[in-house]
Amino acid sequence: LCGGALIKSARRGERAGVLDLTRGESGTHGSADVRQREAERASEIMGLAARRNVGLPDAALENNLEARRAVVAVLRELRPRIVVTHWREGRHPDHRVAARLAFDACYLAGLANFDAPGDPHRPFKVVEATAFREDAEPPSFVVDVTEEMDRKIEALRAYDSQFDRQTAMGEVFPGGDRPLYDQIRAKCAHYGSLIRVRYGEPFRSREVAEAVTLGGLGVATF
């Protein structure tokens, strides 16, 4: 969903990380242990500063107090400025719950008296990745990931138990017999075209973005 943007941030000296909510133990492909090794390999390729797993139940994720406390504890420890989560809709119920859980935990993490480890910290912004959602609203902004696209695919290939020889997965719908990685490139090419670059990743923000001056606006009309 946002691998290219994370790679780009890491390359530019920003701390980028991933928080996995489950270990994927209910997934059809691979096992929890295999997926952990794949995640570690992908993290190395991406140059992530942190990769954590909360260990909540796969395919049974709930936005309850226990889950909120677990996520808040990691947010207070890592203290991110920007949090990226799923779009609010999705075929997998965990994805729908994850979007709400992440949003709620980001708010609760800033409450001084919320019962979870760590000092209060509220992220500056929560954004939703929408790359493979056909029902999402138009993106609020698109990140140019042209230079990061090959590494994004390399990181995805680290999850060979899930993605190897697939033509569709999760929210990436099939395109005939076109390999999954080609599907992903095609989708990123579409969003890149919206900002006149080769590849892009789309995001939604609940807030209207600020333009410092009209003279600094990007993407030509003609």
mmCIF file of C-alpha atoms in Angstrom:
data_model
loop_
_atom_site.group_PDB
_atom_site.id
_atom_site.type_symbol
_atom_site.label_atom_id
_atom_site.label_comp_id
_atom_site.label_asym_id
_atom_site.label_seq_id
_atom_site.Cartn_x
_atom_site.Cartn_y
_atom_site.Cartn_z
ATOM 1 C CA LEU A 1 0.000 0.000 0.000
ATOM 2 C CA CYS A 2 2.640 2.528 1.005
ATOM 3 C CA GLY A 3 5.968 0.710 0.674
ATOM 4 C CA GLY A 4 7.355 3.146 -1.866
ATOM 5 C CA ALA A 5 6.571 6.137 0.343
ATOM 6 C CA LEU A 6 8.229 4.463 3.335
ATOM 7 C CA ILE A 7 11.317 3.632 1.279
ATOM 8 C CA LYS A 8 11.468 7.229 0.077
ATOM 9 C CA SER A 9 11.238 8.587 3.631
ATOM 10 C CA ALA A 10 13.975 6.226 4.805
ATOM 11 C CA ARG A 11 16.232 7.220 1.911
ATOM 12 C CA ARG A 12 15.792 10.879 2.831
ATOM 13 C CA GLY A 13 16.766 10.389 6.456
ATOM 14 C CA GLU A 14 13.295 10.207 7.995
ATOM 15 C CA ARG A 15 12.556 7.453 10.519
ATOM 16 C CA ALA A 16 10.144 5.047 8.867
ATOM 17 C CA GLY A 17 8.701 1.917 10.425
ATOM 18 C CA VAL A 18 5.912 -0.646 10.269
ATOM 19 C CA LEU A 19 3.674 -1.919 13.042
ATOM 20 C CA ASP A 20 2.068 -5.267 12.184
ATOM 21 C CA LEU A 21 -1.080 -5.850 14.197
ATOM 22 C CA THR A 22 -1.188 -9.647 13.745
ATOM 23 C CA ARG A 23 1.212 -12.453 12.834
ATOM 24 C CA GLY A 24 -0.947 -13.667 9.942
ATOM 25 C CA GLU A 25 -1.460 -17.085 11.508
ATOM 26 C CA SER A 26 -4.852 -17.544 9.840
ATOM 27 C CA GLY A 27 -3.614 -16.785 6.328
ATOM 28 C CA THR A 28 -3.885 -19.305 3.527
ATOM 29 C CA HIS A 29 -0.307 -18.911 2.359
ATOM 30 C CA GLY A 30 2.719 -19.482 4.591
ATOM 31 C CA SER A 31 2.830 -19.681 8.387
ATOM 32 C CA ALA A 32 3.276 -17.076 11.101
ATOM 33 C CA ASP A 33 6.965 -17.985 11.456
ATOM 34 C CA VAL A 34 7.556 -17.845 7.709
ATOM 35 C CA ARG A 35 5.802 -14.499 7.475
ATOM 36 C CA GLN A 36 7.922 -13.116 10.292
ATOM 37 C CA ARG A 37 11.122 -14.047 8.452
ATOM 38 C CA GLU A 38 9.746 -12.525 5.272
ATOM 39 C CA ALA A 39 8.800 -9.329 7.104
ATOM 40 C CA GLU A 40 12.319 -9.055 8.510
ATOM 41 C CA ARG A 41 13.822 -9.452 5.038
ATOM 42 C CA ALA A 42 11.428 -6.885 3.539
ATOM 43 C CA SER A 43 12.259 -4.429 6.328
ATOM 44 C CA GLU A 44 15.969 -4.689 5.518
ATOM 45 C CA ILE A 45 15.303 -4.020 1.849
ATOM 46 C CA MET A 46 13.154 -0.990 2.696
ATOM 47 C CA GLY A 47 15.636 0.434 5.199
ATOM 48 C CA LEU A 48 13.088 0.646 8.017
ATOM 49 C CA ALA A 49 14.137 2.011 11.391
ATOM 50 C CA ALA A 50 11.619 -0.195 13.225
ATOM 51 C CA ARG A 51 9.390 -3.207 12.613
ATOM 52 C CA ARG A 52 7.127 -4.375 15.431
ATOM 53 C CA ASN A 53 4.294 -6.863 15.793
ATOM 54 C CA VAL A 54 1.538 -6.385 18.376
ATOM 55 C CA GLY A 55 0.463 -10.037 18.166
ATOM 56 C CA LEU A 56 -3.284 -9.454 18.087
ATOM 57 C CA PRO A 57 -5.406 -12.375 16.769
ATOM 58 C CA ASP A 58 -5.389 -12.730 12.985
ATOM 59 C CA ALA A 59 -8.821 -12.799 11.292
ATOM 60 C CA ALA A 60 -10.334 -11.891 14.663
ATOM 61 C CA LEU A 61 -9.056 -8.352 15.110
ATOM 62 C CA GLU A 62 -11.245 -6.141 17.293
ATOM 63 C CA ASN A 63 -11.149 -2.456 18.104
ATOM 64 C CA ASN A 64 -11.473 -3.074 21.822
ATOM 65 C CA LEU A 65 -9.757 -1.727 24.927
ATOM 66 C CA GLU A 66 -7.118 -4.458 24.994
ATOM 67 C CA ALA A 67 -6.120 -3.829 21.381
ATOM 68 C CA ARG A 68 -6.123 -0.061 21.857
ATOM 69 C CA ARG A 69 -3.828 -0.331 24.866
ATOM 70 C CA ALA A 70 -1.409 -2.538 22.926
ATOM 71 C CA VAL A 71 -1.228 -0.139 19.985
ATOM 72 C CA VAL A 72 -1.049 2.946 22.206
ATOM 73 C CA ALA A 73 1.959 1.455 24.011
ATOM 74 C CA VAL A 74 3.880 1.151 20.737
ATOM 75 C CA LEU A 75 2.833 4.617 19.570
ATOM 76 C CA ARG A 76 4.082 6.110 22.830
ATOM 77 C CA GLU A 77 7.349 4.226 22.488
ATOM 78 C CA LEU A 78 8.097 5.035 18.834
ATOM 79 C CA ARG A 79 6.378 8.473 18.849
ATOM 80 C CA PRO A 80 5.627 8.763 15.114
ATOM 81 C CA ARG A 81 4.634 12.083 13.579
ATOM 82 C CA ILE A 82 2.628 10.563 10.701
ATOM 83 C CA VAL A 83 0.681 7.287 10.868
ATOM 84 C CA VAL A 84 -0.457 5.502 7.696
ATOM 85 C CA THR A 85 -3.249 2.966 7.931
ATOM 86 C CA HIS A 86 -5.690 1.074 5.717
ATOM 87 C CA TRP A 87 -8.596 2.624 3.879
ATOM 88 C CA ARG A 88 -11.797 2.400 5.920
ATOM 89 C CA GLU A 89 -13.332 -0.317 3.732
ATOM 90 C CA GLY A 90 -11.937 -3.638 2.566
ATOM 91 C CA ARG A 91 -12.752 -7.256 1.898
ATOM 92 C CA HIS A 92 -10.732 -8.539 4.837
ATOM 93 C CA PRO A 93 -12.497 -7.644 8.102
ATOM 94 C CA ASP A 94 -9.128 -7.106 9.797
ATOM 95 C CA HIS A 95 -8.361 -4.297 7.359
ATOM 96 C CA ARG A 96 -11.573 -2.463 8.174
ATOM 97 C CA VAL A 97 -10.978 -2.848 11.891
ATOM 98 C CA ALA A 98 -7.316 -1.843 11.571
ATOM 99 C CA ALA A 99 -8.254 1.506 10.054
ATOM 100 C CA ARG A 100 -10.522 2.392 12.966
ATOM 101 C CA LEU A 101 -8.204 0.912 15.595
ATOM 102 C CA ALA A 102 -5.214 2.896 14.337
ATOM 103 C CA PHE A 103 -7.211 6.132 14.281
ATOM 104 C CA ASP A 104 -8.635 5.635 17.770
ATOM 105 C CA ALA A 105 -5.300 4.553 19.245
ATOM 106 C CA CYS A 106 -3.582 7.646 17.837
ATOM 107 C CA TYR A 107 -6.076 9.839 19.671
ATOM 108 C CA LEU A 108 -5.976 7.869 22.908
ATOM 109 C CA ALA A 109 -2.163 7.830 22.952
ATOM 110 C CA GLY A 110 -2.264 11.559 23.655
ATOM 111 C CA LEU A 111 -4.459 11.298 26.739
ATOM 112 C CA ALA A 112 -2.337 11.737 29.861
ATOM 113 C CA ASN A 113 -4.536 9.456 31.951
ATOM 114 C CA PHE A 114 -5.161 6.701 29.410
ATOM 115 C CA ASP A 115 -4.086 3.431 31.021
ATOM 116 C CA ALA A 116 -1.246 2.219 28.791
ATOM 117 C CA PRO A 117 2.559 2.184 29.122
ATOM 118 C CA GLY A 118 4.597 5.230 28.129
ATOM 119 C CA ASP A 119 4.346 8.982 28.169
ATOM 120 C CA PRO A 120 1.502 10.620 26.225
ATOM 121 C CA HIS A 121 2.111 11.195 22.525
ATOM 122 C CA ARG A 122 -0.403 12.011 19.802
ATOM 123 C CA PRO A 123 0.730 11.746 16.158
ATOM 124 C CA PHE A 124 0.383 14.916 14.104
ATOM 125 C CA LYS A 125 -1.598 13.267 11.297
ATOM 126 C CA VAL A 126 -3.232 9.984 10.321
ATOM 127 C CA VAL A 127 -3.546 9.222 6.605
ATOM 128 C CA GLU A 128 -5.105 6.284 4.795
ATOM 129 C CA ALA A 129 -3.442 4.373 1.952
ATOM 130 C CA THR A 130 -5.898 3.731 -0.890
ATOM 131 C CA ALA A 131 -3.779 2.235 -3.704
ATOM 132 C CA PHE A 132 -5.822 -0.919 -4.253
ATOM 133 C CA ARG A 133 -9.282 0.231 -3.246
ATOM 134 C CA GLU A 134 -11.780 0.737 -6.037
ATOM 135 C CA ASP A 135 -14.309 2.276 -3.659
ATOM 136 C CA ALA A 136 -12.026 4.921 -2.141
ATOM 137 C CA GLU A 137 -12.556 8.609 -2.693
ATOM 138 C CA PRO A 138 -10.020 10.393 -4.935
ATOM 139 C CA PRO A 139 -6.637 10.760 -3.218
ATOM 140 C CA SER A 140 -5.881 13.846 -1.180
ATOM 141 C CA PHE A 141 -2.294 13.577 -2.361
ATOM 142 C CA VAL A 142 -0.005 11.218 -4.266
ATOM 143 C CA VAL A 143 3.636 10.505 -3.408
ATOM 144 C CA ASP A 144 6.024 10.167 -6.362
ATOM 145 C CA VAL A 145 7.675 6.744 -5.902
ATOM 146 C CA THR A 146 9.263 6.451 -9.333
ATOM 147 C CA GLU A 147 12.778 6.059 -7.952
ATOM 148 C CA GLU A 148 11.561 3.674 -5.249
ATOM 149 C CA MET A 149 9.403 1.409 -7.417
ATOM 150 C CA ASP A 150 11.994 -1.303 -8.095
ATOM 151 C CA ARG A 151 12.883 -1.552 -4.414
ATOM 152 C CA LYS A 152 9.190 -1.649 -3.508
ATOM 153 C CA ILE A 153 8.774 -4.683 -5.775
ATOM 154 C CA GLU A 154 11.935 -6.243 -4.350
ATOM 155 C CA ALA A 155 10.505 -5.865 -0.837
ATOM 156 C CA LEU A 156 7.224 -7.435 -1.951
ATOM 157 C CA ARG A 157 9.119 -10.362 -3.461
ATOM 158 C CA ALA A 158 10.540 -11.047 0.008
ATOM 159 C CA TYR A 159 7.049 -12.343 0.850
ATOM 160 C CA ASP A 160 7.366 -15.182 -1.639
ATOM 161 C CA SER A 161 5.152 -17.539 0.396
ATOM 162 C CA GLN A 162 2.269 -15.129 -0.194
ATOM 163 C CA PHE A 163 2.921 -13.451 -3.526
ATOM 164 C CA ASP A 164 5.030 -15.771 -5.690
ATOM 165 C CA ARG A 165 3.222 -16.909 -8.863
ATOM 166 C CA GLN A 166 0.055 -15.033 -7.839
ATOM 167 C CA THR A 167 -2.073 -12.864 -10.119
ATOM 168 C CA ALA A 168 -4.165 -11.394 -7.305
ATOM 169 C CA MET A 169 -3.933 -11.022 -3.527
ATOM 170 C CA GLY A 170 -5.942 -9.178 -0.903
ATOM 171 C CA GLU A 171 -7.280 -6.020 -2.517
ATOM 172 C CA VAL A 172 -5.183 -6.442 -5.681
ATOM 173 C CA PHE A 173 -7.721 -7.868 -8.096
ATOM 174 C CA PRO A 174 -6.695 -10.176 -10.983
ATOM 175 C CA GLY A 175 -5.881 -8.868 -14.430
ATOM 176 C CA GLY A 176 -6.060 -12.050 -16.475
ATOM 177 C CA ASP A 177 -2.828 -13.985 -16.168
ATOM 178 C CA ARG A 178 -0.731 -10.890 -15.495
ATOM 179 C CA PRO A 179 1.607 -11.505 -12.513
ATOM 180 C CA LEU A 180 0.780 -9.780 -9.232
ATOM 181 C CA TYR A 181 3.895 -7.600 -9.401
ATOM 182 C CA ASP A 182 2.837 -6.330 -12.847
ATOM 183 C CA GLN A 183 -0.603 -5.586 -11.436
ATOM 184 C CA ILE A 184 0.972 -3.490 -8.702
ATOM 185 C CA ARG A 185 3.155 -1.609 -11.179
ATOM 186 C CA ALA A 186 0.104 -0.872 -13.329
ATOM 187 C CA LYS A 187 -1.839 0.490 -10.373
ATOM 188 C CA CYS A 188 1.060 2.690 -9.262
ATOM 189 C CA ALA A 189 1.489 3.872 -12.854
ATOM 190 C CA HIS A 190 -2.131 5.036 -12.863
ATOM 191 C CA TYR A 191 -1.686 7.096 -9.716
ATOM 192 C CA GLY A 192 1.644 8.383 -10.939
ATOM 193 C CA SER A 193 -0.088 9.693 -14.052
ATOM 194 C CA LEU A 194 -2.312 11.865 -11.841
ATOM 195 C CA ILE A 195 0.735 13.869 -10.755
ATOM 196 C CA ARG A 196 2.559 13.514 -14.129
ATOM 197 C CA VAL A 197 5.198 11.044 -12.969
ATOM 198 C CA ARG A 198 5.837 7.386 -13.772
ATOM 199 C CA TYR A 199 4.754 5.817 -10.469
ATOM 200 C CA GLY A 200 2.837 7.109 -7.460
ATOM 201 C CA GLU A 201 1.112 5.967 -4.277
ATOM 202 C CA PRO A 202 -2.227 7.559 -3.269
ATOM 203 C CA PHE A 203 -3.336 8.629 0.199
ATOM 204 C CA ARG A 204 -6.435 10.146 1.768
ATOM 205 C CA SER A 205 -6.360 12.744 4.519
ATOM 206 C CA ARG A 206 -9.409 13.683 6.550
ATOM 207 C CA GLU A 207 -8.101 17.243 6.669
ATOM 208 C CA VAL A 208 -7.765 19.697 3.781
ATOM 209 C CA ALA A 209 -4.105 20.146 2.861
ATOM 210 C CA GLU A 210 -2.438 23.535 3.156
ATOM 211 C CA ALA A 211 -0.786 25.336 0.237
ATOM 212 C CA VAL A 212 1.746 27.838 1.557
ATOM 213 C CA THR A 213 1.462 30.031 -1.542
ATOM 214 C CA LEU A 214 -0.311 29.708 -4.867
ATOM 215 C CA GLY A 215 3.059 29.987 -6.553
ATOM 216 C CA GLY A 216 4.194 26.751 -5.013
ATOM 217 C CA LEU A 217 1.364 24.599 -6.397
ATOM 218 C CA GLY A 218 2.457 21.540 -8.347
ATOM 219 C CA VAL A 219 0.989 19.498 -11.259
ATOM 220 C CA ALA A 220 0.286 21.536 -14.374
ATOM 221 C CA THR A 221 -3.222 22.094 -15.719
ATOM 222 C CA PHE A 222 -2.102 22.080 -19.367
#
